[in-house]
Amino acid sequence: MTTPNFADDTQGRELENLLMLAMNEPAQRPAFYRTLLESTVLVLTDNTAPQGEVVLEAGSPLSLQVWEKQDGTRALPFFTSLAALQRAIEGEHPFLALPARVLFEMTQGTELFLNPKNEYGKEFTAQEVALLLQDGGVNKPQERVVEAGHEYLIGQPEHYPAAMVDALTTLFSQRKPVRRAFLALIHDKAHDEQPNLLVGLEVEGATEQEIEDLIQEAGSVASEALGDNEAVDFCLVSEKERGISHYLIQHTQPFYQRRWGSWLRNIIPSSGIA
């Protein structure tokens, strides 16, 4: 394992910005978790650090610092950047750079804390770390197949879930395959005691895996924005299909619709014409 040069701390600044956004915006959390798992982070070590580049061989002894929190419990600190680390300690101290995923794998069962003593930080319980390694930090949705001829009631919610809609709109604006998104209330009496919110997604140009990842992220974002006792279902819709697709596309207005102008601005260079 090699300790990289952190003179260019672009990655750390991007991750810190996502952390700041994720603190208050559920729609930003999937992007934060995804970027974190792809990032290199810094940990404090009790090992004597030689000068320059360090290569760790498999089985190399490694002692990482664990700090005591105000409540008396202990957590392993790690940092997004050299600047974040320097804000948390006084003087010089040996540290190690390694991929966040490797850190999570080698410290499973340990509580961790990202950027302690910084303006924005996050605690990771052992359960959260396990979820990150398994599903990227978002809960996996349960898949249900509705058979032909199955009866269900569908309509519009009496109380509009504005917080969920706002969070999903932010998420979908970052996901190019989402063309439109629709909202309804659905009741499957054979399966649910109470009606559930239903979000219909019209997507294009996406693989099955990309669609699965999208619904997984959307479900996590929606759950964060909704109350504890509220549930939401997701389905794919198409103008070529009947049933739920027909109702949502023909009888409701999309709460999200992709803006073509924003994509065109990214594709078409400025001509300089006044």
PDB file of N, CA, C and O in Angstrom, residues 65-129:
ATOM      1  N   GLN A  65      -4.394   4.783  15.910  1.00  0.00           N
ATOM      2  CA  GLN A  65      -4.832   5.488  17.112  1.00  0.00           C
ATOM      3  C   GLN A  65      -6.342   5.429  17.269  1.00  0.00           C
ATOM      4  O   GLN A  65      -7.089   5.559  16.298  1.00  0.00           O
ATOM      5  N   VAL A  66      -6.783   5.250  18.507  1.00  0.00           N
ATOM      6  CA  VAL A  66      -8.200   5.299  18.859  1.00  0.00           C
ATOM      7  C   VAL A  66      -8.362   6.393  19.904  1.00  0.00           C
ATOM      8  O   VAL A  66      -7.602   6.451  20.876  1.00  0.00           O
ATOM      9  N   TRP A  67      -9.341   7.271  19.697  1.00  0.00           N
ATOM     10  CA  TRP A  67      -9.561   8.384  20.616  1.00  0.00           C
ATOM     11  C   TRP A  67     -10.766   8.110  21.507  1.00  0.00           C
ATOM     12  O   TRP A  67     -11.689   7.381  21.126  1.00  0.00           O
ATOM     13  N   GLU A  68     -10.747   8.750  22.667  1.00  0.00           N
ATOM     14  CA  GLU A  68     -11.885   8.668  23.576  1.00  0.00           C
ATOM     15  C   GLU A  68     -12.801   9.859  23.343  1.00  0.00           C
ATOM     16  O   GLU A  68     -12.344  11.010  23.294  1.00  0.00           O
ATOM     17  N   LYS A  69     -14.102   9.582  23.212  1.00  0.00           N
ATOM     18  CA  LYS A  69     -15.080  10.650  22.991  1.00  0.00           C
ATOM     19  C   LYS A  69     -15.530  11.232  24.331  1.00  0.00           C
ATOM     20  O   LYS A  69     -15.191  10.725  25.399  1.00  0.00           O
ATOM     21  N   GLN A  70     -16.320  12.289  24.262  1.00  0.00           N
ATOM     22  CA  GLN A  70     -16.763  12.976  25.479  1.00  0.00           C
ATOM     23  C   GLN A  70     -17.612  12.079  26.370  1.00  0.00           C
ATOM     24  O   GLN A  70     -17.622  12.248  27.597  1.00  0.00           O
ATOM     25  N   ASP A  71     -18.339  11.124  25.773  1.00  0.00           N
ATOM     26  CA  ASP A  71     -19.178  10.246  26.586  1.00  0.00           C
ATOM     27  C   ASP A  71     -18.414   9.046  27.137  1.00  0.00           C
ATOM     28  O   ASP A  71     -19.003   8.160  27.771  1.00  0.00           O
ATOM     29  N   GLY A  72     -17.104   8.997  26.910  1.00  0.00           N
ATOM     30  CA  GLY A  72     -16.289   7.916  27.449  1.00  0.00           C
ATOM     31  C   GLY A  72     -16.102   6.741  26.515  1.00  0.00           C
ATOM     32  O   GLY A  72     -15.241   5.887  26.765  1.00  0.00           O
ATOM     33  N   THR A  73     -16.887   6.670  25.448  1.00  0.00           N
ATOM     34  CA  THR A  73     -16.708   5.591  24.477  1.00  0.00           C
ATOM     35  C   THR A  73     -15.537   5.927  23.554  1.00  0.00           C
ATOM     36  O   THR A  73     -15.051   7.049  23.527  1.00  0.00           O
ATOM     37  N   ARG A  74     -15.094   4.945  22.781  1.00  0.00           N
ATOM     38  CA  ARG A  74     -13.908   5.122  21.959  1.00  0.00           C
ATOM     39  C   ARG A  74     -14.234   4.964  20.481  1.00  0.00           C
ATOM     40  O   ARG A  74     -15.135   4.208  20.104  1.00  0.00           O
ATOM     41  N   ALA A  75     -13.515   5.695  19.656  1.00  0.00           N
ATOM     42  CA  ALA A  75     -13.721   5.630  18.201  1.00  0.00           C
ATOM     43  C   ALA A  75     -12.393   5.860  17.507  1.00  0.00           C
ATOM     44  O   ALA A  75     -11.516   6.580  18.010  1.00  0.00           O
ATOM     45  N   LEU A  76     -12.258   5.264  16.343  1.00  0.00           N
ATOM     46  CA  LEU A  76     -11.042   5.417  15.543  1.00  0.00           C
ATOM     47  C   LEU A  76     -11.232   6.610  14.613  1.00  0.00           C
ATOM     48  O   LEU A  76     -12.128   6.593  13.768  1.00  0.00           O
ATOM     49  N   PRO A  77     -10.418   7.662  14.735  1.00  0.00           N
ATOM     50  CA  PRO A  77     -10.575   8.835  13.880  1.00  0.00           C
ATOM     51  C   PRO A  77      -9.965   8.607  12.499  1.00  0.00           C
ATOM     52  O   PRO A  77      -8.939   7.937  12.364  1.00  0.00           O
ATOM     53  N   PHE A  78     -10.616   9.142  11.470  1.00  0.00           N
ATOM     54  CA  PHE A  78     -10.014   9.163  10.143  1.00  0.00           C
ATOM     55  C   PHE A  78     -10.421  10.455   9.453  1.00  0.00           C
ATOM     56  O   PHE A  78     -11.385  11.119   9.865  1.00  0.00           O
ATOM     57  N   PHE A  79      -9.697  10.829   8.414  1.00  0.00           N
ATOM     58  CA  PHE A  79      -9.805  12.184   7.890  1.00  0.00           C
ATOM     59  C   PHE A  79      -9.873  12.187   6.363  1.00  0.00           C
ATOM     60  O   PHE A  79      -9.272  11.351   5.688  1.00  0.00           O
ATOM     61  N   THR A  80     -10.602  13.175   5.854  1.00  0.00           N
ATOM     62  CA  THR A  80     -10.775  13.315   4.412  1.00  0.00           C
ATOM     63  C   THR A  80      -9.550  13.903   3.733  1.00  0.00           C
ATOM     64  O   THR A  80      -9.340  13.702   2.538  1.00  0.00           O
ATOM     65  N   SER A  81      -8.747  14.659   4.477  1.00  0.00           N
ATOM     66  CA  SER A  81      -7.631  15.387   3.863  1.00  0.00           C
ATOM     67  C   SER A  81      -6.576  15.702   4.918  1.00  0.00           C
ATOM     68  O   SER A  81      -6.829  15.610   6.127  1.00  0.00           O
ATOM     69  N   LEU A  82      -5.415  16.116   4.437  1.00  0.00           N
ATOM     70  CA  LEU A  82      -4.346  16.516   5.342  1.00  0.00           C
ATOM     71  C   LEU A  82      -4.754  17.753   6.134  1.00  0.00           C
ATOM     72  O   LEU A  82      -4.452  17.869   7.325  1.00  0.00           O
ATOM     73  N   ALA A  83      -5.470  18.678   5.495  1.00  0.00           N
ATOM     74  CA  ALA A  83      -5.922  19.883   6.195  1.00  0.00           C
ATOM     75  C   ALA A  83      -6.874  19.527   7.331  1.00  0.00           C
ATOM     76  O   ALA A  83      -6.797  20.093   8.430  1.00  0.00           O
ATOM     77  N   ALA A  84      -7.794  18.587   7.083  1.00  0.00           N
ATOM     78  CA  ALA A  84      -8.739  18.163   8.118  1.00  0.00           C
ATOM     79  C   ALA A  84      -8.010  17.499   9.277  1.00  0.00           C
ATOM     80  O   ALA A  84      -8.356  17.695  10.446  1.00  0.00           O
ATOM     81  N   LEU A  85      -6.981  16.703   8.964  1.00  0.00           N
ATOM     82  CA  LEU A  85      -6.190  16.053  10.016  1.00  0.00           C
ATOM     83  C   LEU A  85      -5.449  17.099  10.848  1.00  0.00           C
ATOM     84  O   LEU A  85      -5.426  17.026  12.079  1.00  0.00           O
ATOM     85  N   GLN A  86      -4.842  18.090  10.185  1.00  0.00           N
ATOM     86  CA  GLN A  86      -4.070  19.107  10.896  1.00  0.00           C
ATOM     87  C   GLN A  86      -4.944  19.968  11.791  1.00  0.00           C
ATOM     88  O   GLN A  86      -4.479  20.490  12.809  1.00  0.00           O
ATOM     89  N   ARG A  87      -6.222  20.130  11.431  1.00  0.00           N
ATOM     90  CA  ARG A  87      -7.136  20.897  12.288  1.00  0.00           C
ATOM     91  C   ARG A  87      -7.480  20.132  13.565  1.00  0.00           C
ATOM     92  O   ARG A  87      -7.966  20.724  14.532  1.00  0.00           O
ATOM     93  N   ALA A  88      -7.256  18.824  13.567  1.00  0.00           N
ATOM     94  CA  ALA A  88      -7.671  18.004  14.695  1.00  0.00           C
ATOM     95  C   ALA A  88      -6.545  17.686  15.664  1.00  0.00           C
ATOM     96  O   ALA A  88      -6.796  17.230  16.778  1.00  0.00           O
ATOM     97  N   ILE A  89      -5.287  17.912  15.279  1.00  0.00           N
ATOM     98  CA  ILE A  89      -4.165  17.560  16.145  1.00  0.00           C
ATOM     99  C   ILE A  89      -3.229  18.748  16.280  1.00  0.00           C
ATOM    100  O   ILE A  89      -3.276  19.689  15.490  1.00  0.00           O
ATOM    101  N   GLU A  90      -2.401  18.707  17.308  1.00  0.00           N
ATOM    102  CA  GLU A  90      -1.366  19.714  17.515  1.00  0.00           C
ATOM    103  C   GLU A  90      -0.005  19.100  17.223  1.00  0.00           C
ATOM    104  O   GLU A  90       0.300  17.995  17.660  1.00  0.00           O
ATOM    105  N   GLY A  91       0.797  19.820  16.480  1.00  0.00           N
ATOM    106  CA  GLY A  91       2.128  19.333  16.162  1.00  0.00           C
ATOM    107  C   GLY A  91       2.104  18.266  15.081  1.00  0.00           C
ATOM    108  O   GLY A  91       1.089  18.028  14.424  1.00  0.00           O
ATOM    109  N   GLU A  92       3.238  17.598  14.907  1.00  0.00           N
ATOM    110  CA  GLU A  92       3.362  16.566  13.887  1.00  0.00           C
ATOM    111  C   GLU A  92       3.058  15.198  14.478  1.00  0.00           C
ATOM    112  O   GLU A  92       3.330  14.936  15.644  1.00  0.00           O
ATOM    113  N   HIS A  93       2.487  14.336  13.629  1.00  0.00           N
ATOM    114  CA  HIS A  93       2.159  12.988  14.082  1.00  0.00           C
ATOM    115  C   HIS A  93       2.156  12.072  12.882  1.00  0.00           C
ATOM    116  O   HIS A  93       1.684  12.451  11.806  1.00  0.00           O
ATOM    117  N   PRO A  94       2.682  10.857  13.018  1.00  0.00           N
ATOM    118  CA  PRO A  94       2.676   9.939  11.872  1.00  0.00           C
ATOM    119  C   PRO A  94       1.254   9.572  11.463  1.00  0.00           C
ATOM    120  O   PRO A  94       0.373   9.376  12.307  1.00  0.00           O
ATOM    121  N   PHE A  95       1.039   9.501  10.155  1.00  0.00           N
ATOM    122  CA  PHE A  95      -0.277   9.102   9.651  1.00  0.00           C
ATOM    123  C   PHE A  95      -0.081   8.234   8.418  1.00  0.00           C
ATOM    124  O   PHE A  95       1.000   8.163   7.834  1.00  0.00           O
ATOM    125  N   LEU A  96      -1.163   7.593   8.030  1.00  0.00           N
ATOM    126  CA  LEU A  96      -1.139   6.676   6.905  1.00  0.00           C
ATOM    127  C   LEU A  96      -2.317   6.978   5.984  1.00  0.00           C
ATOM    128  O   LEU A  96      -3.409   7.283   6.461  1.00  0.00           O
ATOM    129  N   ALA A  97      -2.074   6.931   4.690  1.00  0.00           N
ATOM    130  CA  ALA A  97      -3.143   7.092   3.704  1.00  0.00           C
ATOM    131  C   ALA A  97      -3.509   5.718   3.152  1.00  0.00           C
ATOM    132  O   ALA A  97      -2.627   4.938   2.782  1.00  0.00           O
ATOM    133  N   LEU A  98      -4.811   5.426   3.115  1.00  0.00           N
ATOM    134  CA  LEU A  98      -5.252   4.150   2.575  1.00  0.00           C
ATOM    135  C   LEU A  98      -6.685   4.278   2.077  1.00  0.00           C
ATOM    136  O   LEU A  98      -7.421   5.183   2.501  1.00  0.00           O
ATOM    137  N   PRO A  99      -7.119   3.415   1.167  1.00  0.00           N
ATOM    138  CA  PRO A  99      -8.496   3.496   0.673  1.00  0.00           C
ATOM    139  C   PRO A  99      -9.493   3.315   1.810  1.00  0.00           C
ATOM    140  O   PRO A  99      -9.307   2.472   2.697  1.00  0.00           O
ATOM    141  N   ALA A 100     -10.570   4.110   1.784  1.00  0.00           N
ATOM    142  CA  ALA A 100     -11.581   4.032   2.835  1.00  0.00           C
ATOM    143  C   ALA A 100     -12.160   2.627   2.943  1.00  0.00           C
ATOM    144  O   ALA A 100     -12.406   2.127   4.047  1.00  0.00           O
ATOM    145  N   ARG A 101     -12.379   1.971   1.797  1.00  0.00           N
ATOM    146  CA  ARG A 101     -12.945   0.624   1.839  1.00  0.00           C
ATOM    147  C   ARG A 101     -12.017  -0.342   2.585  1.00  0.00           C
ATOM    148  O   ARG A 101     -12.473  -1.187   3.357  1.00  0.00           O
ATOM    149  N   VAL A 102     -10.699  -0.201   2.358  1.00  0.00           N
ATOM    150  CA  VAL A 102      -9.734  -1.050   3.055  1.00  0.00           C
ATOM    151  C   VAL A 102      -9.776  -0.777   4.559  1.00  0.00           C
ATOM    152  O   VAL A 102      -9.742  -1.698   5.375  1.00  0.00           O
ATOM    153  N   LEU A 103      -9.869   0.499   4.933  1.00  0.00           N
ATOM    154  CA  LEU A 103      -9.963   0.851   6.351  1.00  0.00           C
ATOM    155  C   LEU A 103     -11.187   0.211   6.985  1.00  0.00           C
ATOM    156  O   LEU A 103     -11.115  -0.359   8.082  1.00  0.00           O
ATOM    157  N   PHE A 104     -12.333   0.303   6.311  1.00  0.00           N
ATOM    158  CA  PHE A 104     -13.563  -0.279   6.857  1.00  0.00           C
ATOM    159  C   PHE A 104     -13.445  -1.796   6.995  1.00  0.00           C
ATOM    160  O   PHE A 104     -13.933  -2.381   7.971  1.00  0.00           O
ATOM    161  N   GLU A 105     -12.825  -2.425   6.010  1.00  0.00           N
ATOM    162  CA  GLU A 105     -12.700  -3.884   6.047  1.00  0.00           C
ATOM    163  C   GLU A 105     -11.775  -4.348   7.168  1.00  0.00           C
ATOM    164  O   GLU A 105     -12.036  -5.353   7.834  1.00  0.00           O
ATOM    165  N   MET A 106     -10.687  -3.611   7.398  1.00  0.00           N
ATOM    166  CA  MET A 106      -9.703  -4.040   8.395  1.00  0.00           C
ATOM    167  C   MET A 106     -10.100  -3.655   9.820  1.00  0.00           C
ATOM    168  O   MET A 106      -9.476  -4.129  10.777  1.00  0.00           O
ATOM    169  N   THR A 107     -11.112  -2.800   9.980  1.00  0.00           N
ATOM    170  CA  THR A 107     -11.517  -2.371  11.325  1.00  0.00           C
ATOM    171  C   THR A 107     -12.966  -2.749  11.617  1.00  0.00           C
ATOM    172  O   THR A 107     -13.611  -2.114  12.460  1.00  0.00           O
ATOM    173  N   GLN A 108     -13.500  -3.755  10.941  1.00  0.00           N
ATOM    174  CA  GLN A 108     -14.902  -4.125  11.150  1.00  0.00           C
ATOM    175  C   GLN A 108     -15.170  -4.442  12.615  1.00  0.00           C
ATOM    176  O   GLN A 108     -14.366  -5.104  13.276  1.00  0.00           O
ATOM    177  N   GLY A 109     -16.286  -3.949  13.123  1.00  0.00           N
ATOM    178  CA  GLY A 109     -16.631  -4.100  14.526  1.00  0.00           C
ATOM    179  C   GLY A 109     -16.203  -2.926  15.371  1.00  0.00           C
ATOM    180  O   GLY A 109     -16.552  -2.838  16.558  1.00  0.00           O
ATOM    181  N   THR A 110     -15.456  -1.994  14.773  1.00  0.00           N
ATOM    182  CA  THR A 110     -14.965  -0.814  15.490  1.00  0.00           C
ATOM    183  C   THR A 110     -15.783   0.411  15.096  1.00  0.00           C
ATOM    184  O   THR A 110     -16.173   0.561  13.947  1.00  0.00           O
ATOM    185  N   GLU A 111     -16.039   1.277  16.056  1.00  0.00           N
ATOM    186  CA  GLU A 111     -16.690   2.545  15.756  1.00  0.00           C
ATOM    187  C   GLU A 111     -15.649   3.517  15.201  1.00  0.00           C
ATOM    188  O   GLU A 111     -14.535   3.600  15.710  1.00  0.00           O
ATOM    189  N   LEU A 112     -16.028   4.265  14.149  1.00  0.00           N
ATOM    190  CA  LEU A 112     -15.104   5.219  13.527  1.00  0.00           C
ATOM    191  C   LEU A 112     -15.718   6.612  13.546  1.00  0.00           C
ATOM    192  O   LEU A 112     -16.938   6.766  13.674  1.00  0.00           O
ATOM    193  N   PHE A 113     -14.855   7.616  13.406  1.00  0.00           N
ATOM    194  CA  PHE A 113     -15.330   9.004  13.378  1.00  0.00           C
ATOM    195  C   PHE A 113     -14.576   9.747  12.290  1.00  0.00           C
ATOM    196  O   PHE A 113     -13.356   9.827  12.328  1.00  0.00           O
ATOM    197  N   LEU A 114     -15.325  10.276  11.334  1.00  0.00           N
ATOM    198  CA  LEU A 114     -14.721  11.017  10.221  1.00  0.00           C
ATOM    199  C   LEU A 114     -14.593  12.493  10.587  1.00  0.00           C
ATOM    200  O   LEU A 114     -15.555  13.132  10.995  1.00  0.00           O
ATOM    201  N   ASN A 115     -13.395  13.028  10.452  1.00  0.00           N
ATOM    202  CA  ASN A 115     -13.093  14.448  10.672  1.00  0.00           C
ATOM    203  C   ASN A 115     -13.513  14.966  12.051  1.00  0.00           C
ATOM    204  O   ASN A 115     -14.225  15.970  12.167  1.00  0.00           O
ATOM    205  N   PRO A 116     -13.073  14.302  13.139  1.00  0.00           N
ATOM    206  CA  PRO A 116     -13.355  14.873  14.464  1.00  0.00           C
ATOM    207  C   PRO A 116     -12.653  16.221  14.621  1.00  0.00           C
ATOM    208  O   PRO A 116     -11.633  16.484  13.981  1.00  0.00           O
ATOM    209  N   LYS A 117     -13.222  17.067  15.458  1.00  0.00           N
ATOM    210  CA  LYS A 117     -12.695  18.406  15.755  1.00  0.00           C
ATOM    211  C   LYS A 117     -12.702  19.319  14.531  1.00  0.00           C
ATOM    212  O   LYS A 117     -12.034  20.349  14.530  1.00  0.00           O
ATOM    213  N   ASN A 118     -13.440  18.953  13.489  1.00  0.00           N
ATOM    214  CA  ASN A 118     -13.660  19.812  12.334  1.00  0.00           C
ATOM    215  C   ASN A 118     -15.090  20.338  12.385  1.00  0.00           C
ATOM    216  O   ASN A 118     -15.928  19.873  13.167  1.00  0.00           O
ATOM    217  N   GLU A 119     -15.386  21.311  11.527  1.00  0.00           N
ATOM    218  CA  GLU A 119     -16.732  21.891  11.522  1.00  0.00           C
ATOM    219  C   GLU A 119     -17.786  20.843  11.175  1.00  0.00           C
ATOM    220  O   GLU A 119     -18.879  20.832  11.741  1.00  0.00           O
ATOM    221  N   TYR A 120     -17.459  19.969  10.239  1.00  0.00           N
ATOM    222  CA  TYR A 120     -18.387  18.907   9.848  1.00  0.00           C
ATOM    223  C   TYR A 120     -17.702  17.562  10.020  1.00  0.00           C
ATOM    224  O   TYR A 120     -16.593  17.344   9.535  1.00  0.00           O
ATOM    225  N   GLY A 121     -18.353  16.667  10.747  1.00  0.00           N
ATOM    226  CA  GLY A 121     -17.833  15.330  10.958  1.00  0.00           C
ATOM    227  C   GLY A 121     -18.976  14.329  11.010  1.00  0.00           C
ATOM    228  O   GLY A 121     -20.147  14.705  11.076  1.00  0.00           O
ATOM    229  N   LYS A 122     -18.643  13.066  10.979  1.00  0.00           N
ATOM    230  CA  LYS A 122     -19.673  12.034  11.034  1.00  0.00           C
ATOM    231  C   LYS A 122     -19.161  10.812  11.768  1.00  0.00           C
ATOM    232  O   LYS A 122     -18.054  10.342  11.547  1.00  0.00           O
ATOM    233  N   GLU A 123     -20.031  10.302  12.651  1.00  0.00           N
ATOM    234  CA  GLU A 123     -19.744   9.083  13.382  1.00  0.00           C
ATOM    235  C   GLU A 123     -20.249   7.886  12.572  1.00  0.00           C
ATOM    236  O   GLU A 123     -21.308   7.942  11.949  1.00  0.00           O
ATOM    237  N   PHE A 124     -19.487   6.800  12.564  1.00  0.00           N
ATOM    238  CA  PHE A 124     -19.888   5.570  11.887  1.00  0.00           C
ATOM    239  C   PHE A 124     -19.910   4.439  12.912  1.00  0.00           C
ATOM    240  O   PHE A 124     -18.856   4.056  13.431  1.00  0.00           O
ATOM    241  N   THR A 125     -21.095   3.911  13.194  1.00  0.00           N
ATOM    242  CA  THR A 125     -21.182   2.761  14.081  1.00  0.00           C
ATOM    243  C   THR A 125     -20.704   1.516  13.325  1.00  0.00           C
ATOM    244  O   THR A 125     -20.584   1.515  12.091  1.00  0.00           O
ATOM    245  N   ALA A 126     -20.453   0.454  14.069  1.00  0.00           N
ATOM    246  CA  ALA A 126     -20.038  -0.798  13.433  1.00  0.00           C
ATOM    247  C   ALA A 126     -21.105  -1.297  12.468  1.00  0.00           C
ATOM    248  O   ALA A 126     -20.791  -1.843  11.404  1.00  0.00           O
ATOM    249  N   GLN A 127     -22.387  -1.078  12.813  1.00  0.00           N
ATOM    250  CA  GLN A 127     -23.483  -1.508  11.935  1.00  0.00           C
ATOM    251  C   GLN A 127     -23.495  -0.699  10.640  1.00  0.00           C
ATOM    252  O   GLN A 127     -23.742  -1.241   9.560  1.00  0.00           O
ATOM    253  N   GLU A 128     -23.234   0.602  10.743  1.00  0.00           N
ATOM    254  CA  GLU A 128     -23.191   1.442   9.547  1.00  0.00           C
ATOM    255  C   GLU A 128     -22.048   1.035   8.618  1.00  0.00           C
ATOM    256  O   GLU A 128     -22.211   1.013   7.397  1.00  0.00           O
ATOM    257  N   VAL A 129     -20.913   0.713   9.199  1.00  0.00           N
ATOM    258  CA  VAL A 129     -19.770   0.287   8.389  1.00  0.00           C
ATOM    259  C   VAL A 129     -20.099  -1.008   7.659  1.00  0.00           C
ATOM    260  O   VAL A 129     -19.804  -1.166   6.468  1.00  0.00           O
TER     261      VAL A 129
END
